[in-house]
Tab-separated table of C-alpha atoms and ligand atoms in Angstrom:
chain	number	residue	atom	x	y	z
S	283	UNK	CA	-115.783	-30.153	-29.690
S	284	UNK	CA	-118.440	-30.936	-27.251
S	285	UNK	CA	-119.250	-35.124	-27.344
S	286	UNK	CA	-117.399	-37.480	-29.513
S	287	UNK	CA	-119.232	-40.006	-31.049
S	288	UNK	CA	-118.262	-43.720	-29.561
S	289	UNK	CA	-116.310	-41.964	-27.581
S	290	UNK	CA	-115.803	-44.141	-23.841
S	291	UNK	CA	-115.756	-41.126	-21.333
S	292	UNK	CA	-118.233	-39.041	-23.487
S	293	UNK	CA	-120.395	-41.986	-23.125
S	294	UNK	CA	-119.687	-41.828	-19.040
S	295	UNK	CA	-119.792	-38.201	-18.976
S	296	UNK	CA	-123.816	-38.480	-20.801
S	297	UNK	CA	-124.340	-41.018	-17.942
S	298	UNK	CA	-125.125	-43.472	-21.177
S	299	UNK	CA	-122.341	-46.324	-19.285
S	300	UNK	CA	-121.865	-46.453	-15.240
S	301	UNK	CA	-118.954	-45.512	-13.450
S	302	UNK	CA	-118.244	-44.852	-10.029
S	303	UNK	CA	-118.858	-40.849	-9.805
S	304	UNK	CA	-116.430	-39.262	-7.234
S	305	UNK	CA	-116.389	-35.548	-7.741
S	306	UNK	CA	-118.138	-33.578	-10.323
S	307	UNK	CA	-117.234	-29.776	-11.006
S	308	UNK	CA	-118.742	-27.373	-13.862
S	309	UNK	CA	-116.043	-28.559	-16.735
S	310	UNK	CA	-115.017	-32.265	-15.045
S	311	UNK	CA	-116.148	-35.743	-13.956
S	312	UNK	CA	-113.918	-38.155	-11.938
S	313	UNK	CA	-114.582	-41.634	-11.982
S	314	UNK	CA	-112.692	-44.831	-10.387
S	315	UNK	CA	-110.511	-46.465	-13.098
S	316	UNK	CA	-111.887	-50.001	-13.831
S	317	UNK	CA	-108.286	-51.730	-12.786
S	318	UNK	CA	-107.047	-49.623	-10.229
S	319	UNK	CA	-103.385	-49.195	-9.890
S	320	UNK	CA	-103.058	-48.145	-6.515
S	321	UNK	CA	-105.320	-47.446	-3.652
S	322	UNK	CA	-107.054	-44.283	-4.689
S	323	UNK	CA	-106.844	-44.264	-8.938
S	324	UNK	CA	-109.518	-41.869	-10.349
S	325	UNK	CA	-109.745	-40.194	-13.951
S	326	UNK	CA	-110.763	-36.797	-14.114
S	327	UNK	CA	-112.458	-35.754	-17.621
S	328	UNK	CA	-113.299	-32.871	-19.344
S	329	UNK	CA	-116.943	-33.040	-19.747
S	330	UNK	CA	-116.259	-31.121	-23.165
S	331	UNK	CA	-114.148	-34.006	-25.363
S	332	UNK	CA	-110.782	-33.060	-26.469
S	333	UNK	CA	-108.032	-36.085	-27.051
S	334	UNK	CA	-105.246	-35.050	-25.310
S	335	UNK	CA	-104.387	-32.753	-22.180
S	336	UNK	CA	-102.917	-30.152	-24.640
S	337	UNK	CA	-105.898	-29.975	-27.241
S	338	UNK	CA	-108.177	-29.682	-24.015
S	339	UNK	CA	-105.578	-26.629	-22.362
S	340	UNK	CA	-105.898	-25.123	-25.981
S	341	UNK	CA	-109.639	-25.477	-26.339
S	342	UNK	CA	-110.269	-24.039	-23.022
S	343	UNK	CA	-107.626	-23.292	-20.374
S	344	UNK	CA	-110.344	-22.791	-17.758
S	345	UNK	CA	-111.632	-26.481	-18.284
S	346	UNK	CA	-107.979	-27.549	-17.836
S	347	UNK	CA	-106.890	-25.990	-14.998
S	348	UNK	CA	-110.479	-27.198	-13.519
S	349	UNK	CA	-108.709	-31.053	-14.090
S	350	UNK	CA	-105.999	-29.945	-11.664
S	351	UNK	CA	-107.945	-28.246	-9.310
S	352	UNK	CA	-110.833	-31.517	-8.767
S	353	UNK	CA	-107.825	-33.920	-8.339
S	354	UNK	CA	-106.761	-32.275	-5.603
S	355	UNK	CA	-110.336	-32.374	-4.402
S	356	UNK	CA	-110.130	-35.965	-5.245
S	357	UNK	CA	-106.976	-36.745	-3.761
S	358	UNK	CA	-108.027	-35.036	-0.385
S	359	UNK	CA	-111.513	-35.864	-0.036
S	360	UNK	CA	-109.872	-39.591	0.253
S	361	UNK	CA	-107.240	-37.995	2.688
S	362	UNK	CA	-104.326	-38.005	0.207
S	363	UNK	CA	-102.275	-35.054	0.257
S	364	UNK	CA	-99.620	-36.429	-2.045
S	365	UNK	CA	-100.854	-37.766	-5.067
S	366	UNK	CA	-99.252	-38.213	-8.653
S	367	UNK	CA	-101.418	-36.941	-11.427
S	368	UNK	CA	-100.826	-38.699	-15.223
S	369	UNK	CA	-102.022	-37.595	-18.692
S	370	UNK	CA	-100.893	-40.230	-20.633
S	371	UNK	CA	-100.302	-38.457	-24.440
S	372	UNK	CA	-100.134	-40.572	-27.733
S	373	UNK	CA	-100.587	-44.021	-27.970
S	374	UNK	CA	-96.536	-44.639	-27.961
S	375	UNK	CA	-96.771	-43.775	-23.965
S	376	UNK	CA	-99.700	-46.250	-23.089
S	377	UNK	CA	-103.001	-43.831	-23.575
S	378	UNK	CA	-105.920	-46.326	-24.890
S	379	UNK	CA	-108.538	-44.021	-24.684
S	380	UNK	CA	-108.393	-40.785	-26.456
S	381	UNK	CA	-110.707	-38.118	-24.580
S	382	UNK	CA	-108.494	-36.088	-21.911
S	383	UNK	CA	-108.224	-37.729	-18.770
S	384	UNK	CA	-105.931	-37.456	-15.626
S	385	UNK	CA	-104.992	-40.489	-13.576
S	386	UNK	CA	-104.791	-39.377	-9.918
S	387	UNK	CA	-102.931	-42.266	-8.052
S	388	UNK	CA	-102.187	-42.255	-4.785
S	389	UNK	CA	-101.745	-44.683	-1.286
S	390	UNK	CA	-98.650	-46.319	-2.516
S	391	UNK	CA	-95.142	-45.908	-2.626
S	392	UNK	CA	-94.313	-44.471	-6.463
S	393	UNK	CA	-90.664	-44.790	-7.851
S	394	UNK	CA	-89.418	-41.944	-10.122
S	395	UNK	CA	-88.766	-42.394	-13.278
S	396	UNK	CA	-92.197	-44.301	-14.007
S	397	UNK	CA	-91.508	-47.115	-15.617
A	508	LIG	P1	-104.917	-44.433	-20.598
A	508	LIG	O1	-104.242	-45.767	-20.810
A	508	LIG	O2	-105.603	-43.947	-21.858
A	508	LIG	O3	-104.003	-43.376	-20.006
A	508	LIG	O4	-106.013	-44.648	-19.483
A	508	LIG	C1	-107.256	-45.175	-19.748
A	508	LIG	C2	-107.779	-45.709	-18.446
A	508	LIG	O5	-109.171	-45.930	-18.584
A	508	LIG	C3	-107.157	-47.038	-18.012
A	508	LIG	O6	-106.512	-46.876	-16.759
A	508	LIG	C4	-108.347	-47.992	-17.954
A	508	LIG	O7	-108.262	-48.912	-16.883
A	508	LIG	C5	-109.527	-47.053	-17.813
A	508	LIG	N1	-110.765	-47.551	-18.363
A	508	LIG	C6	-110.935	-48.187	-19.553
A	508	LIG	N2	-112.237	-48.485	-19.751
A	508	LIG	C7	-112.906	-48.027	-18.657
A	508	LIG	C8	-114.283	-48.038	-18.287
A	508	LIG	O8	-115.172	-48.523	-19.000
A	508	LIG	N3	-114.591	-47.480	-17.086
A	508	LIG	C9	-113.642	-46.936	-16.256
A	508	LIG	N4	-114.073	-46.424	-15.094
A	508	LIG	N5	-112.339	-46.900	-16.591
A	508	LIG	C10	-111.973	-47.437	-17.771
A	509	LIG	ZN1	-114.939	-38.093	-25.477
């Protein structure tokens, strides 16, 4: 699957709605999250739309390890070197919008468990 149709972050990936670009790799975009939850809070998506970080490591492992890889980019090229990185997974464990995205939070103290 390469777009979704009405999908959110295929429609920011197309450039068709703004967001605040802050790395860009061949396979991934990362964007600032509208309501930041700490500091530094970015989403890096797969350019190719998958719903979940499993269907997007099964489509193409490549294009997933690529989401690990440009949150570290992320995280550093703020000046981060500890960061947590999320993929929210069903809608049972918060994720609202279903095209693979990683949260990459960091500048704040972050208790373990997550609530
Ligand atoms: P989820 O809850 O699915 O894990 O994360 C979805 C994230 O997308 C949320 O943190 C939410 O704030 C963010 N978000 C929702 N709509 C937009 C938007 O239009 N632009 C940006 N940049 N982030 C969005
Ligand atoms: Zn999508």
């Amino acid at each position: 699957m390469t777009a979704a149709p009405d999908c959110l972050f295929c429609k920011i990936v197309a450039g068709e709605i703004p967001a605040e670009v802050v790395h860009e790799s061949a396979r991934t975009l990362a964007f600032r999250d509208i309501n930041p939850q700490a500091p530094l809070h970015v989403l890096v998506v797969p350019r190719d739309h998958e719903p979940n970080a499993a269907a997007s490591a099964e489509a193409d492992a490549a294009m997933f390890a690529e989401i690990a890889t440009s949150a570290r980019a992320v995280a550093a090229g703020e000046g981060y070197d500890d960061y947590r990185l999320v993929f929210n997974t069903g809608a049972g464990v918060g994720q609202t919008v279903f095209h693979t995205h990683g949260h990459v939070l960091a500048g704040r103290p972050m208790g373990w468990p997550p609530g």
